[in-house]
Short mmCIF file of C-alpha atoms and ligand atoms in Angstrom, two decimals:
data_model
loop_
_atom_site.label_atom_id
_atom_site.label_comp_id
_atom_site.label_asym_id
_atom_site.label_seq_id
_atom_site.Cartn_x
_atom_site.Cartn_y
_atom_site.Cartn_z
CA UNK A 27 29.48 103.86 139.72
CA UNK A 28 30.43 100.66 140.68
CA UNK A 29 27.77 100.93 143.70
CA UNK A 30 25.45 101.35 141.46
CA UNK A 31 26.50 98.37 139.28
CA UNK A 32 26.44 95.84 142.66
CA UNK A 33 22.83 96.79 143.42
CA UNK A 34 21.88 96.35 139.66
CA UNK A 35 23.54 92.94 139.59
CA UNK A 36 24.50 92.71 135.96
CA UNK A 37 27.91 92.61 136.13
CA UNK A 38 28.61 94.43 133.31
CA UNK A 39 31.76 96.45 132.39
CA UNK A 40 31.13 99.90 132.48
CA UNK A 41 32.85 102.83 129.94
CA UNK A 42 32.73 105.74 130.72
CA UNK A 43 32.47 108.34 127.74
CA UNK A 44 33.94 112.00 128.52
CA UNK A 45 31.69 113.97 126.62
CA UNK A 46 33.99 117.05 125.37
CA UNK A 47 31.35 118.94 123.04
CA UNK A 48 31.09 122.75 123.24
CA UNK A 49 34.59 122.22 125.49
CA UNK A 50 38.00 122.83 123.74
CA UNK A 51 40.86 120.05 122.77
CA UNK A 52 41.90 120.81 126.78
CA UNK A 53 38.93 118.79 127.86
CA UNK A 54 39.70 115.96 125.47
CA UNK A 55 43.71 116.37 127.06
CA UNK A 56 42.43 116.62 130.84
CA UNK A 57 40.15 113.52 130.76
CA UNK A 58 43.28 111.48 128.81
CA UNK A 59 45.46 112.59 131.81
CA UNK A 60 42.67 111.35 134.18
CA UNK A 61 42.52 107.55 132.19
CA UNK A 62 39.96 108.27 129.99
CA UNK A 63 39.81 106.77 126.82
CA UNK A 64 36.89 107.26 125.39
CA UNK A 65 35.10 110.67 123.90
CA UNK A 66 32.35 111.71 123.02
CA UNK A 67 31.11 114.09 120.42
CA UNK A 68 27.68 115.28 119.61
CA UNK A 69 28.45 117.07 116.18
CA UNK A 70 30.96 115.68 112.91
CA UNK A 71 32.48 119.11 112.41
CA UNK A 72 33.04 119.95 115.72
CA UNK A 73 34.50 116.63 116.25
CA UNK A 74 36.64 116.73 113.38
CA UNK A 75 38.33 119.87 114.21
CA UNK A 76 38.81 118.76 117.50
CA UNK A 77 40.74 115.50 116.15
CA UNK A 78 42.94 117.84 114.57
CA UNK A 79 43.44 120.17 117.44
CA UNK A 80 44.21 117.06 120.10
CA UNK A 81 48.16 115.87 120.15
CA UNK A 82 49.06 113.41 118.33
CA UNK A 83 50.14 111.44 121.98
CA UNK A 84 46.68 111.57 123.48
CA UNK A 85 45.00 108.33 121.86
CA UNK A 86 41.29 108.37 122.42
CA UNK A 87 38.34 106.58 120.59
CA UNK A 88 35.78 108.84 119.44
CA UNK A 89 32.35 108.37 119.72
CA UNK A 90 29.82 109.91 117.97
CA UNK A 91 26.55 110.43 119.97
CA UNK A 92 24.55 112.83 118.66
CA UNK A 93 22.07 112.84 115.57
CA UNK A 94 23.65 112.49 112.47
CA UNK A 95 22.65 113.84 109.08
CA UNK A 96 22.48 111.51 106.13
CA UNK A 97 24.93 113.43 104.23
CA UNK A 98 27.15 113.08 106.57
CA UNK A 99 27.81 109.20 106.51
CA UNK A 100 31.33 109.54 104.73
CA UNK A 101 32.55 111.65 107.42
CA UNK A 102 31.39 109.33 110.69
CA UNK A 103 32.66 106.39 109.18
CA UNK A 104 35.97 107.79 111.10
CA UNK A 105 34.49 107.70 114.56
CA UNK A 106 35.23 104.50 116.70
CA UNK A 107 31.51 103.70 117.50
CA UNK A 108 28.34 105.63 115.87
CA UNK A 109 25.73 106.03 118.49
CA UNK A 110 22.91 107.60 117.01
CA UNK A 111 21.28 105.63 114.50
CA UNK A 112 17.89 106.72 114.87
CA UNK A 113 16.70 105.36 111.24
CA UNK A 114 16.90 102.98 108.61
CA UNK A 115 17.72 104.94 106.11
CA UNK A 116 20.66 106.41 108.05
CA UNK A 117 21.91 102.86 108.58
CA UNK A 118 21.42 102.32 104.92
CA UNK A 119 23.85 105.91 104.15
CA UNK A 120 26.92 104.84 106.52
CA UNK A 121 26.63 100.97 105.51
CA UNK A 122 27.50 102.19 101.68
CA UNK A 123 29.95 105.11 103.16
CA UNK A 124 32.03 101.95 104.98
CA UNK A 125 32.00 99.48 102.42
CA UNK A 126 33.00 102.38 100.08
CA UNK A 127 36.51 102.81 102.08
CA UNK A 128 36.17 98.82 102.81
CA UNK A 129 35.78 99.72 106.42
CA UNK A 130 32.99 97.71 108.67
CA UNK A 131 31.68 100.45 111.22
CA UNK A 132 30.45 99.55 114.80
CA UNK A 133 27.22 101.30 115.43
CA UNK A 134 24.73 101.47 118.39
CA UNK A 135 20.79 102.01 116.81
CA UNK A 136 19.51 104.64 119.06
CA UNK A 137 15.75 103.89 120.25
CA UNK A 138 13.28 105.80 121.61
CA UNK A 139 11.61 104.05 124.24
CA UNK A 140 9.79 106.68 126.12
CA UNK A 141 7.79 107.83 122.47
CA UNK A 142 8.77 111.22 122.90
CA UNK A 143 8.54 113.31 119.77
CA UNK A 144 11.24 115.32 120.38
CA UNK A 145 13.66 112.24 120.51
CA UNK A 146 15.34 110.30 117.66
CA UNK A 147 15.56 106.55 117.50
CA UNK A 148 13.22 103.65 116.65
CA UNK A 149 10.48 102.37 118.27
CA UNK A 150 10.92 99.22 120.23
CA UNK A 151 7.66 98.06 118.11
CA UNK A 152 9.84 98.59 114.99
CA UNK A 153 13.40 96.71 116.14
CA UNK A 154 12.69 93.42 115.19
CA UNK A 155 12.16 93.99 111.74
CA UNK A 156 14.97 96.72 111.41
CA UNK A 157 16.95 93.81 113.21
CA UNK A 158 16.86 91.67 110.47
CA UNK A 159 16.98 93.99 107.86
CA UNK A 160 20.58 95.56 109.46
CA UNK A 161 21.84 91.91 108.83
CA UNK A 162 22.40 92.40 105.80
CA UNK A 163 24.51 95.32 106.15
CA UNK A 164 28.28 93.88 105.69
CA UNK A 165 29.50 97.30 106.20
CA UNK A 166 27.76 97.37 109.53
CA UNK A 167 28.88 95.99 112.72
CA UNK A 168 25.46 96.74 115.14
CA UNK A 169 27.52 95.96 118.36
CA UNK A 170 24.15 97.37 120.81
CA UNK A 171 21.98 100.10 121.59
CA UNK A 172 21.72 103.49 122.61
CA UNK A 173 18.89 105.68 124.27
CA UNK A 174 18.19 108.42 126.29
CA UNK A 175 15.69 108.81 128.85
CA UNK A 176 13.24 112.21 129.25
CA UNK A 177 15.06 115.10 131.33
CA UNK A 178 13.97 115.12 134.88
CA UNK A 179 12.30 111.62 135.49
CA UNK A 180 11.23 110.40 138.25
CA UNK A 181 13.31 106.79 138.81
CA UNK A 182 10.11 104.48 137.93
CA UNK A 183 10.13 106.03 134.31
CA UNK A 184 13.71 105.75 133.87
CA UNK A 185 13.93 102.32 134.80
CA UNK A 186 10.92 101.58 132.36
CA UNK A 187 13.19 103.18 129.65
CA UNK A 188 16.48 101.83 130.55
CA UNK A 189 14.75 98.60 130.75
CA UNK A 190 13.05 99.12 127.54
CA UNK A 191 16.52 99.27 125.83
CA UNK A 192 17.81 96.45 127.30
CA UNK A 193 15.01 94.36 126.05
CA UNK A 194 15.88 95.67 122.23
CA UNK A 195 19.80 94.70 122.56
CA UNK A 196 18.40 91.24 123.01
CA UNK A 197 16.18 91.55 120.25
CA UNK A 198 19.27 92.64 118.49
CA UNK A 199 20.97 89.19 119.36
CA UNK A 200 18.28 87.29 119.00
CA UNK A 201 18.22 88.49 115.50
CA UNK A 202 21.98 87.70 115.48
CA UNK A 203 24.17 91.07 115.94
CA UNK A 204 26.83 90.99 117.88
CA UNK A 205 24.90 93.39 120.64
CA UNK A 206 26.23 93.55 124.27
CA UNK A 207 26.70 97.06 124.27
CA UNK A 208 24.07 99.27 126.04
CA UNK A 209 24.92 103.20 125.83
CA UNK A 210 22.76 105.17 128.06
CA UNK A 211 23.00 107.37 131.39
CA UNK A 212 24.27 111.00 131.38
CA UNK A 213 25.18 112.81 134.21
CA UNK A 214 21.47 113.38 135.97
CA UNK A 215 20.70 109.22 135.68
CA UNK A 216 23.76 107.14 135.50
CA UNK A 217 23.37 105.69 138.30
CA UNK A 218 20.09 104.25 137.29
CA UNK A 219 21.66 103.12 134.08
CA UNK A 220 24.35 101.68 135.94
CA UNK A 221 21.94 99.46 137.99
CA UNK A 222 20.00 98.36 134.78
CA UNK A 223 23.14 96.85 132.47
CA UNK A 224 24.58 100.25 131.15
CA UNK A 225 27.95 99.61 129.36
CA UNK A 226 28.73 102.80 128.03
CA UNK A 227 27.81 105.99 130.04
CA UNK A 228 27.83 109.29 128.67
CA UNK A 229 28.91 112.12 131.14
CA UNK A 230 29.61 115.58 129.77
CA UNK A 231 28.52 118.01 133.20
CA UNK A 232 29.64 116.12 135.97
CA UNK A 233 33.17 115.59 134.61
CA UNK A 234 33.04 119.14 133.22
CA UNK A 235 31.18 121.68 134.52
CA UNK A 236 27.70 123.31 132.63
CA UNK A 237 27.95 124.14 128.99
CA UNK A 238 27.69 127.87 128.17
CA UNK A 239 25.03 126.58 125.51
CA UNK A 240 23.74 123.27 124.29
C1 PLP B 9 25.38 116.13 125.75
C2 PLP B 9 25.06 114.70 125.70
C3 PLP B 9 25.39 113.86 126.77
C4 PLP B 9 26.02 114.34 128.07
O1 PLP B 9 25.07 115.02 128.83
P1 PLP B 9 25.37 115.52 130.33
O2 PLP B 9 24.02 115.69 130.90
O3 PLP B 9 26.13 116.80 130.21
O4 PLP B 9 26.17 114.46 131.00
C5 PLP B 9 25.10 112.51 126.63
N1 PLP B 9 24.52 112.01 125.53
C6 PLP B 9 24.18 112.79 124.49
C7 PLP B 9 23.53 112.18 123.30
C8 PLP B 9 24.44 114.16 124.54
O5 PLP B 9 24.10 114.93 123.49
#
């Protein structure tokens, strides 16, 4: 990792995210142990129970990465950092969930930069304007961006798409959020996302093992 961050030249500081879904509270345990302190979750129930499961002596921040439903804004405002914001309305949903518990809640907005259909997130064509709309969100905190490139890239494409992101956090501070966060790389193109500004990586295989099911 921190190769990869010398030949990108950004030098940025890099998190690295355990992701524990479809593992047990063990996994959560193990990475703590190892200096992790940072998980991630893709789902709010299986999160939740894993909270509860994890002792009370292994401190993490959980992150919540994966799509979230709209009825499930109360719920995330509990999570350390919402990735996933892959709308406006969803922004809309957890900005009234925070202010209800007078809570502001750091979020990444998730875009879609290669314009696949089978990914969430907004269109880099559609960030300015979200941009502005977001500030006025006082129960939001939009502290970066999140994205994920196609599955087996070649490296040109997911440079164009790490890139891509990059160029919408600035649009995000140009706009005036607090945006130096950049969450993107899993475990097939970290590296890559490591050599193009990634802050936050998300690793779930390569720490542990395949999932029995996604
Ligand atoms: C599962 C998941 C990851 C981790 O993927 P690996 O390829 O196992 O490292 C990262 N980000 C999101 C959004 C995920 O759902």
């Amino acid at each position: 990792m921190s190769h990869a961050r010398a030949l990108g030249g950004h030098h940025q500081e890099v998190t690295l995210v355990a992701v524990t879904k479809t593992h047990g509270p063990d996994a959560v345990r193990a990475a703590w142990r190892a200096g992790v302190r940072d998980v991630g979750e893709n789902k709010v129930q299986e999160a939740e129970a894993k909270m509860g499961q994890v002792p009370p002596d292994v401190l993490v921040r959980w992150h919540l990465i994966g799509h979230l439903q709209r009825n499930k804004a109360k719920a995330a405002v509990r999570f350390a950092l919402i990735h996933s914001i892959d709308s406006e309305r969803l922004a809309l949903a957890v900005n009234e969930a925070a202010i209800a518990v007078h809570h502001v809640q750091e979020v990444l907005v998730q875009v879609n930069v290669s314009g696949e259909a089978t990914k969430g997130g907004i269109a880099p064509a559609d960030v300015a304007a979200l941009a502005g709309r977001l500030l006025e969100c006082g129960g939001l905190r939009v502290v970066g961006v999140m994205t994920m490139a196609p599955f087996d890239s070649p490296e040109t494409v997911l440079r164009h798409v790490f890139r891509g992101a990059r160029a919408t956090r600035e649009q995000f501070r140009a706009a005036g959020h607090p945006a130096t966060e950049l969450s993107m790389g899993m475990s097939d193109d970290f590296e890559v996302a490591v050599q193009e500004g990634a802050t936050l990586v998300r690793l779930g295989t390569v720490l542990f093992g395949h999932r029995a099911s996604p």
